Amino acid sequence: MPSDAAEDLRTAADRLDGQALGAELHAMVLELFPICRSITGEGLRRSLRILQRAAPIQLHEVPTGTQVFDWVVPREWTFRSARLRGPDGALIADAERLNLHVLNYSAPFRGTVPLQELQKHLHSLPDKPALVPYRTSYYQEAWGFCLSEEQRRRLTPGEYQVEIDTTLADGSLTYGELVVPGAQPDEVLVSTHCCHPSLANDNCTGMAMCAAIARLLGGMRPRYTYRFLFVPGTIGAIAWLALNEQRARRIAHGLVAACVGDAGRLTYKRSRRGDAEIDRAVVHMLAHSGQEHEIREFAPYGYDERQYCSPGFDLPVGSLTRTPYGEYPEYHTSADDPGLVKPEKLVDTLRSYLAVFEVLEGNRAYINLSPKCEPQLGKRGLYGSVGGQSHAAASQMAMLWVLNLSDGTRSLLEVAERSKLPFTDIRRAAHALGCADLLAARDPAGERRA
Amino acid sequence: MPSDAAEDLRTAADRLDGQALGAELHAMVLELFPICRSITGEGLRRSLRILQRAAPIQLHEVPTGTQVFDWVVPREWTFRSARLRGPDGALIADAERLNLHVLNYSAPFRGTVPLQELQKHLHSLPDKPALVPYRTSYYQEAWGFCLSEEQRRRLTPGEYQVEIDTTLADGSLTYGELVVPGAQPDEVLVSTHCCHPSLANDNCTGMAMCAAIARLLGGMRPRYTYRFLFVPGTIGAIAWLALNEQRARRIAHGLVAACVGDAGRLTYKRSRRGDAEIDRAVVHMLAHSGQEHEIREFAPYGYDERQYCSPGFDLPVGSLTRTPYGEYPEYHTSADDPGLVKPEKLVDTLRSYLAVFEVLEGNRAYINLSPKCEPQLGKRGLYGSVGGQSHAAASQMAMLWVLNLSDGTRSLLEVAERSKLPFTDIRRAAHALGCADLLAARDPAGERRA
Amino acid sequence: MPSDAAEDLRTAADRLDGQALGAELHAMVLELFPICRSITGEGLRRSLRILQRAAPIQLHEVPTGTQVFDWVVPREWTFRSARLRGPDGALIADAERLNLHVLNYSAPFRGTVPLQELQKHLHSLPDKPALVPYRTSYYQEAWGFCLSEEQRRRLTPGEYQVEIDTTLADGSLTYGELVVPGAQPDEVLVSTHCCHPSLANDNCTGMAMCAAIARLLGGMRPRYTYRFLFVPGTIGAIAWLALNEQRARRIAHGLVAACVGDAGRLTYKRSRRGDAEIDRAVVHMLAHSGQEHEIREFAPYGYDERQYCSPGFDLPVGSLTRTPYGEYPEYHTSADDPGLVKPEKLVDTLRSYLAVFEVLEGNRAYINLSPKCEPQLGKRGLYGSVGGQSHAAASQMAMLWVLNLSDGTRSLLEVAERSKLPFTDIRRAAHALGCADLLAARDPAGERRA
């Protein structure tokens, strides 16, 4: 049997220097954090260029006005500065210091407004009075500021000076893409959103982790073709799907990566199909992770799995995160800062992605070439020679399971599921049996690669 | 989209004056209670005529001797009086005071019998010594009395005077029927038994509630045709099925109503099919009722679902009751009196029936007309314009679910089940999406009505 | 309806004299226990000849060198004696006293070896220091002794005298077979392993119980043909399957019997199919046994179900044991002696096998000949004449269930499963309904027997 990418992935994962990688990923988060990103514009481009240092991501531009299914690519937003000053001239909010202060996609505005009028343009969180919220207005032209509720309550009547120096003008939407070619044209999609400004876990972490995974896979010869998308949320995923409709049909498995660095447990949200191979691969990986974790059903809310799983595509794309969308108290507020991100959790999530890809890469159906009764493993050196012991070694159990279930219809993942043994053990048992000519891949064409 | 009966039902349910309806239903139970009903005879006819005041129920007569499948319609029972006097002439039991005292369908008898002989004709409940049981002998000619065990134990040796003034003679079996025509020929069956004498919850309540539901539906233009059957138990349902075999094939959904007014929780017994649309509709309704309730598997015992679910018909007919058949201590005894019946529970059960019919009426499959990625709800005023919030409003979640799952194969009930949202929300979301031309009914023929 | 073997089995089981049978089975275990059995040889033949006293088992010989699938029948092992003496000439181990002391299938050896060299040939259990293990070396020529860890630790340096008087030479493998012919050619397989030397529960119990069941069935005229195999583990089952490949295809149901006399609860390990009729029959039997028990999924480890359930055969063969393979502390040690075997547990397991066979024998699909509504059971004397009681008798419920579900596609086992009533009640209800011409077997050919 040829050496394979599944084993390469396992080896790479086992050899990772967690400490060094954690430090590198956290440094990338720190560098990305202060940039004022949005669904279009220079902040997004700058961020993608930072990621290009880690992996050869290609940048694509989709012009303003492009129809993408039911949507139209909006005018490009250029942000320069945004300041709010009080009746006494004191600086109340300055996006220079915290870019969440400006309503994301705010129209330009310069002028003086009384407090009563200003209030219509302010956003705050009455139940989290110390935090500044993240708010956007992409498709309805508006200007505004986001403040902490505490700050807002302290505002006194009077005239406020607004200076929002932005431009909304024809331009383009930018997204990043990186393809690692595989032996097969079928693709594994990894998609992450890049539009959020100063929110560290959501989603500087996803951007950094995906770039690192892309770099790592780039050094391998995988079975599947891997496509990494770094897209602005919603409109970016929609634009890619609209412009790549045929290509999208090749996506065999996919994951949406976001919020991958907080201290919370790993959480998997199933694809719309619910029991696709990607769903089973992640569930298996989590079951053997030795960690607390959570599996959730699909729901048409959250990140870009909403688009990949729309009924016109129904792609087998789930989402593997730590604490999911909207469920940690710092979510979409100024408290989602780099301190919330734990280097060791970033590495743990990255390892989990690799373990899932190991399953996908190694998951094939085999045929037992000696299917009538058990073959005599002992004479091939695959079984201990002294009998009578009450328990077989784990590697022997894995071989017995592979032999028993390999009738050409069941994949190794199914064998791993039924035997409750880790996929790696099952995969290696299949390899050993293959080397002993006791097992053959059902579809030898699938093996046609170095 | 046309206005529809599902919304009409919801509106009607929301506008019900519970107090007034409860009082009306309880008054009907009080009026029905003292009548000596049986599976044939004048008591049954009088009862149905009382129900006719509430709704235009038609009375049908099936002559004695009519073969109905394996059964024959028995001679008609005419009851006039039944008295048992002791050796000293004292009145021991008088059906005038409590019609349970006479063995239902008792043959006429007049004479004097010694205690030892009398005992063979007495029925009592050793484990509920204060209560008079309800007993019948429809198909084996016999005479008898039902007494409390306490009274029976006090009987002393001697000669007892029996006067049972009844007639068993050719006549007919009576049942009531009311059809509310709908846009479609497919029918919803509501069946209730009317043969029990002075037992309030079982089943004066079912009779009263069904008449009230029939009146209410009579004022609407439903999608389904509703057929209400007021039949004597077993033989009445068998007679209707035998005489309406072709019509029975049109029954798409059905419920057997009985014991609907006691203080116990709502209990649903599934149809023989187990997962028919009626089963799923009731289970969904109960799950969202906010009340304790119980779901049970089908069993070939109980009320007339036994006949509707016989293998030669296998109709999708379940039974929605409060405390089921045989499970409350007063069941089939003199303690099942109007005091056991709670007006507010009668109304609650009636509302539950309406909620089930709302599901049936509104349950259709739709097609998302913009299935590739999400349509832009915001530009249609269906979605808030300020983004970044972590939770969508319930109505928006309902729209996203309907869009995501509407591929023409899934019904709205399936969407409600998977989303765990109330059917009403899902139905209204589908309506709003339809109005925005984002959704179409899969089978427009099904919509062909005002 | 003809009298049938299912009823005969029930009657036989009800009439068993448990005490006498328990004593007989335990005596057989005591007689088998001291014999030095192996997968070939005289000990195995002597044991099978003891079983022949209970039932007419035929002995078969498969010559050394016969290719049986991936395996070859090994040389026959003749054991005469094995003694180990210390430097001082003291007897350390003598297989005469406990035949576990000799490594089973040990090659002959006579000579003097220093302690260091001897150690390579010794087997003991560090975690059970007082017990002598059972160890084998069938397919790799080796000599050796099994000692308790305590004894082994007391060995002092010096020269040890080894006398292993055995022969490995061409001969044959012996197995026993008994066929009870049935009305149908489809077979029920009962297989038990006979190769273990002085281990009482594993598997003198299985040998004794199977012989007793074979004797009992031999006096009946069952529907199925019953095949009892008394085979050396692994190689014996493989040899039978290789030499009877076509015959094996007739096996409709099967059980592997082993460890059937210890005090543990009954444990069923499902066949590879998981939900075959044999699996459902055993699960049903256990559910109604009134005893604690355990159901386990199939795994390709354990006894000869490994071979019967290999993918090239995939026979519906499960394993009904008490404490399973490897899970009691005395397993494969000198502590698995006749004291571990409880006569009453042997009888209980035997009864359980009979109850399973009752299900298999009686399990047929029927057609309700009066499927539209319920037939009137009362006029046929099958139902009480006085109505109004709240609960039907168990026998009436069984009849109602059989009538309701008998549409020609469902077997009585399915009716028993859904109704949660014992199979015997369901079977007898079907018999009563058949006698009343209300029910017919779906496949009358299946009934073609006395």
Coordinates of N, CA and C in Angstrom, one line a residue, chain C residues 139-261:
Chain C
Y139 N 0.1 -23.4 17.2 CA 0.6 -23.2 15.9 C 2.1 -22.8 15.8
Q140 N 2.7 -22.7 17.0 CA 4.2 -22.4 17.1 C 4.7 -23.5 18.0
E141 N 5.6 -24.3 17.5 CA 6.1 -25.4 18.4 C 6.9 -24.9 19.5
A142 N 6.5 -25.3 20.7 CA 7.1 -24.8 22.0 C 6.8 -25.8 23.1
W143 N 7.7 -25.7 24.1 CA 7.3 -26.5 25.3 C 7.2 -25.6 26.5
G144 N 6.5 -26.0 27.5 CA 6.4 -25.0 28.6 C 5.5 -25.6 29.7
F145 N 5.6 -24.8 30.8 CA 4.8 -25.2 32.0 C 4.0 -23.9 32.5
C146 N 2.9 -24.1 33.1 CA 2.1 -23.0 33.7 C 2.2 -23.2 35.2
L147 N 2.6 -22.2 35.9 CA 2.7 -22.3 37.4 C 1.9 -21.1 38.0
S148 N 1.7 -21.2 39.3 CA 1.2 -20.0 40.0 C 2.4 -19.1 40.1
E149 N 2.1 -17.8 40.2 CA 3.1 -16.8 40.4 C 3.8 -17.0 41.7
E150 N 3.1 -17.4 42.7 CA 3.7 -17.7 44.0 C 4.8 -18.8 43.9
Q151 N 4.4 -19.8 43.2 CA 5.3 -21.0 43.1 C 6.5 -20.5 42.3
R152 N 6.3 -19.8 41.2 CA 7.3 -19.3 40.4 C 8.3 -18.5 41.1
R153 N 7.8 -17.6 42.0 CA 8.7 -16.7 42.7 C 9.6 -17.5 43.7
R154 N 9.2 -18.7 44.1 CA 10.0 -19.4 45.1 C 11.1 -20.2 44.4
L155 N 11.1 -20.2 43.0 CA 12.1 -21.0 42.4 C 13.5 -20.4 42.6
T156 N 14.4 -21.3 42.9 CA 15.8 -20.8 43.2 C 16.7 -21.2 42.1
P157 N 17.8 -20.5 41.9 CA 18.7 -20.8 40.8 C 19.2 -22.3 40.9
G158 N 19.5 -22.8 39.8 CA 19.9 -24.2 39.7 C 19.4 -24.9 38.5
E159 N 19.6 -26.2 38.4 CA 19.3 -27.0 37.2 C 17.9 -27.6 37.5
Y160 N 17.0 -27.5 36.5 CA 15.7 -28.1 36.6 C 15.5 -29.2 35.6
Q161 N 14.8 -30.2 36.1 CA 14.6 -31.4 35.3 C 13.3 -31.4 34.6
V162 N 13.2 -31.4 33.3 CA 12.0 -31.3 32.5 C 11.7 -32.7 31.9
E163 N 10.5 -33.1 32.1 CA 10.1 -34.4 31.4 C 8.7 -34.1 30.8
I164 N 8.6 -33.8 29.5 CA 7.3 -33.6 28.9 C 7.2 -34.7 27.9
D165 N 6.3 -35.7 28.2 CA 6.2 -36.8 27.3 C 4.9 -36.7 26.5
T166 N 5.1 -36.0 25.3 CA 4.0 -35.8 24.4 C 4.4 -36.2 23.0
T167 N 3.5 -36.3 22.1 CA 3.9 -36.5 20.7 C 3.1 -35.5 19.8
L168 N 3.7 -35.0 18.8 CA 3.0 -34.2 17.8 C 3.3 -34.9 16.5
A169 N 2.2 -35.5 16.0 CA 2.4 -36.4 14.8 C 1.1 -36.4 14.0
D170 N 1.2 -36.8 12.7 CA 0.1 -36.9 11.9 C -1.0 -37.7 12.5
G171 N -2.2 -37.2 12.4 CA -3.4 -37.9 13.0 C -4.6 -37.2 12.5
S172 N -5.5 -36.7 13.4 CA -6.7 -36.0 12.9 C -7.2 -35.1 14.0
L173 N -8.1 -34.3 13.6 CA -8.9 -33.4 14.5 C -10.3 -34.1 14.6
T174 N -10.8 -34.2 15.8 CA -12.0 -34.8 16.1 C -13.1 -33.8 16.4
Y175 N -14.3 -34.0 15.9 CA -15.4 -33.2 16.4 C -16.7 -34.0 16.4
G176 N -17.7 -33.6 17.2 CA -18.9 -34.3 17.3 C -20.0 -33.6 16.7
E177 N -21.0 -34.3 16.2 CA -22.1 -33.7 15.4 C -23.4 -34.5 15.7
L178 N -24.5 -33.8 15.9 CA -25.8 -34.5 16.1 C -26.8 -33.7 15.4
V179 N -27.6 -34.3 14.5 CA -28.6 -33.6 13.7 C -30.0 -34.2 14.2
V180 N -30.9 -33.3 14.6 CA -32.3 -33.7 14.9 C -33.1 -33.2 13.7
P181 N -33.6 -34.1 12.8 CA -34.2 -33.7 11.6 C -35.6 -33.0 11.9
G182 N -35.9 -31.9 11.2 CA -37.1 -31.2 11.4 C -38.0 -31.2 10.1
A183 N -39.1 -30.6 10.2 CA -40.0 -30.6 9.0 C -39.4 -29.8 7.9
Q184 N -38.6 -28.8 8.2 CA -38.0 -27.9 7.2 C -36.5 -28.2 7.1
P185 N -35.9 -28.0 6.0 CA -34.5 -28.2 5.9 C -33.7 -27.0 6.5
D186 N -34.3 -25.9 6.8 CA -33.6 -24.8 7.4 C -33.1 -25.3 8.8
E187 N -31.9 -24.8 9.2 CA -31.3 -25.3 10.4 C -31.2 -24.3 11.5
V188 N -31.2 -24.9 12.7 CA -30.8 -24.1 13.9 C -29.5 -24.7 14.4
L189 N -28.5 -23.9 14.4 CA -27.2 -24.4 14.8 C -26.9 -24.1 16.3
V190 N -26.4 -25.2 17.0 CA -26.0 -25.0 18.4 C -24.6 -25.5 18.5
S191 N -23.6 -24.6 18.7 CA -22.2 -24.9 18.7 C -21.6 -24.7 20.0
T192 N -20.7 -25.6 20.4 CA -20.0 -25.5 21.7 C -18.6 -26.0 21.6
H193 N -17.7 -25.3 22.3 CA -16.3 -25.7 22.1 C -15.9 -26.8 23.1
C194 N -15.0 -27.7 22.7 CA -14.7 -28.9 23.5 C -13.2 -29.1 23.7
C195 N -12.5 -28.1 23.5 CA -11.0 -28.2 23.5 C -10.3 -27.9 24.8
H196 N -11.0 -27.2 25.7 CA -10.4 -26.8 26.9 C -10.2 -27.9 27.9
P197 N -9.0 -28.0 28.5 CA -8.8 -29.1 29.5 C -9.5 -28.8 30.8
S198 N -8.9 -28.8 31.9 CA -9.6 -28.7 33.2 C -10.1 -27.3 33.5
L199 N -11.0 -26.8 32.8 CA -11.7 -25.6 33.0 C -13.2 -26.0 33.1
A200 N -13.8 -25.8 34.2 CA -15.2 -26.4 34.4 C -16.3 -25.6 33.7
N201 N -16.3 -24.3 34.0 CA -17.4 -23.5 33.4 C -17.1 -23.3 31.9
D202 N -15.8 -23.2 31.6 CA -15.4 -23.0 30.2 C -14.6 -24.1 29.7
N203 N -15.2 -25.2 29.3 CA -16.5 -25.3 28.8 C -17.1 -26.7 29.0
C204 N -16.8 -27.3 30.2 CA -17.5 -28.6 30.5 C -19.0 -28.3 30.5
T205 N -19.4 -27.1 31.0 CA -20.8 -26.8 31.1 C -21.5 -26.8 29.8
G206 N -20.9 -26.1 28.8 CA -21.5 -26.0 27.5 C -21.6 -27.4 26.9
M207 N -20.6 -28.2 27.0 CA -20.7 -29.6 26.4 C -21.8 -30.4 27.1
A208 N -21.9 -30.3 28.4 CA -23.0 -31.1 29.1 C -24.3 -30.6 28.7
M209 N -24.5 -29.2 28.7 CA -25.8 -28.7 28.5 C -26.3 -29.0 27.0
C210 N -25.4 -28.8 26.1 CA -25.8 -29.0 24.7 C -26.2 -30.5 24.5
A211 N -25.4 -31.4 25.1 CA -25.8 -32.8 25.0 C -27.2 -33.1 25.5
A212 N -27.5 -32.4 26.7 CA -28.8 -32.6 27.3 C -29.9 -32.0 26.4
I213 N -29.7 -30.9 25.8 CA -30.7 -30.2 24.9 C -30.9 -31.1 23.7
A214 N -29.8 -31.6 23.2 CA -29.9 -32.5 22.0 C -30.7 -33.7 22.3
R215 N -30.5 -34.3 23.4 CA -31.3 -35.5 23.8 C -32.8 -35.1 23.9
L216 N -33.1 -34.0 24.5 CA -34.5 -33.5 24.7 C -35.1 -33.3 23.3
L217 N -34.4 -32.6 22.5 CA -35.0 -32.3 21.1 C -35.2 -33.5 20.3
G218 N -34.3 -34.5 20.5 CA -34.3 -35.7 19.8 C -35.6 -36.5 19.9
G219 N -36.3 -36.2 21.0 CA -37.6 -36.8 21.2 C -38.8 -36.1 20.6
M220 N -38.5 -35.0 19.9 CA -39.6 -34.2 19.3 C -39.5 -34.2 17.8
R221 N -40.6 -33.7 17.2 CA -40.6 -33.5 15.8 C -40.6 -32.0 15.5
P222 N -39.4 -31.4 15.5 CA -39.4 -29.9 15.4 C -39.7 -29.4 14.0
R223 N -40.0 -28.2 13.9 CA -40.1 -27.6 12.6 C -38.8 -27.4 11.9
Y224 N -37.8 -26.8 12.6 CA -36.5 -26.7 12.1 C -35.7 -27.9 12.3
T225 N -34.6 -28.1 11.5 CA -33.6 -29.1 11.7 C -32.6 -28.5 12.7
Y226 N -32.3 -29.3 13.7 CA -31.3 -28.8 14.7 C -30.0 -29.5 14.5
R227 N -28.9 -28.7 14.4 CA -27.6 -29.3 14.3 C -26.7 -28.8 15.5
F228 N -26.3 -29.8 16.2 CA -25.4 -29.6 17.4 C -24.0 -29.9 17.0
L229 N -23.1 -29.0 17.2 CA -21.7 -29.2 16.9 C -20.9 -29.1 18.2
F230 N -20.1 -30.1 18.4 CA -19.1 -30.2 19.6 C -17.7 -30.1 19.0
V231 N -17.2 -28.9 18.9 CA -16.0 -28.7 18.1 C -14.8 -28.1 19.0
P232 N -13.6 -28.5 18.6 CA -12.5 -27.7 19.2 C -12.6 -26.2 18.7
G233 N -12.3 -25.3 19.6 CA -12.5 -23.9 19.3 C -11.7 -23.4 18.1
T234 N -12.2 -22.5 17.4 CA -11.5 -21.9 16.2 C -11.3 -22.9 15.1
I235 N -10.3 -23.7 15.2 CA -9.9 -24.6 14.1 C -11.1 -25.6 13.9
G236 N -11.8 -26.0 14.9 CA -12.9 -27.0 14.7 C -14.1 -26.3 14.0
A237 N -14.4 -25.1 14.4 CA -15.5 -24.4 13.7 C -15.1 -24.1 12.3
I238 N -13.8 -23.7 12.1 CA -13.3 -23.4 10.7 C -13.4 -24.7 9.9
A239 N -12.9 -25.8 10.5 CA -12.9 -27.1 9.7 C -14.4 -27.4 9.3
W240 N -15.3 -27.3 10.2 CA -16.7 -27.7 9.9 C -17.2 -26.8 8.8
L241 N -17.0 -25.5 8.9 CA -17.5 -24.6 7.9 C -16.8 -24.9 6.5
A242 N -15.5 -25.2 6.5 CA -14.8 -25.4 5.3 C -15.3 -26.7 4.6
L243 N -15.6 -27.7 5.4 CA -16.0 -29.0 4.9 C -17.5 -29.0 4.6
N244 N -18.3 -28.0 5.1 CA -19.7 -28.1 5.0 C -20.3 -26.7 4.5
E245 N -19.6 -26.2 3.5 CA -19.9 -24.8 3.1 C -21.3 -24.6 2.6
Q246 N -21.7 -25.6 1.8 CA -23.1 -25.5 1.3 C -24.1 -25.7 2.4
R247 N -23.9 -26.7 3.2 CA -24.8 -26.9 4.3 C -24.9 -25.7 5.3
A248 N -23.8 -25.0 5.4 CA -23.8 -23.9 6.3 C -24.8 -22.8 5.8
R249 N -25.1 -22.8 4.5 CA -26.0 -21.8 4.0 C -27.4 -22.0 4.5
R250 N -27.7 -23.2 5.0 CA -29.0 -23.5 5.4 C -29.3 -23.1 6.9
I251 N -28.2 -22.6 7.5 CA -28.4 -22.2 9.0 C -29.2 -20.9 9.0
A252 N -30.4 -21.1 9.6 CA -31.3 -19.9 9.7 C -31.1 -19.2 11.0
H253 N -30.7 -19.9 12.0 CA -30.6 -19.3 13.3 C -29.5 -20.1 14.0
G254 N -28.7 -19.4 14.9 CA -27.7 -20.2 15.6 C -27.3 -19.6 16.9
L255 N -26.8 -20.4 17.8 CA -26.3 -20.0 19.1 C -25.0 -20.7 19.4
V256 N -24.0 -19.9 20.0 CA -22.8 -20.5 20.5 C -23.0 -20.6 22.0
A257 N -22.8 -21.8 22.5 CA -23.0 -22.0 24.0 C -21.7 -22.2 24.7
A258 N -21.5 -21.4 25.7 CA -20.2 -21.6 26.5 C -20.4 -20.9 27.8
C259 N -19.7 -21.3 28.8 CA -19.7 -20.7 30.2 C -21.2 -20.6 30.6
V260 N -21.9 -21.7 30.7 CA -23.3 -21.6 30.9 C -23.7 -22.0 32.3
G261 N -22.7 -22.2 33.2 CA -23.1 -22.7 34.6 C -22.6 -21.9 35.8

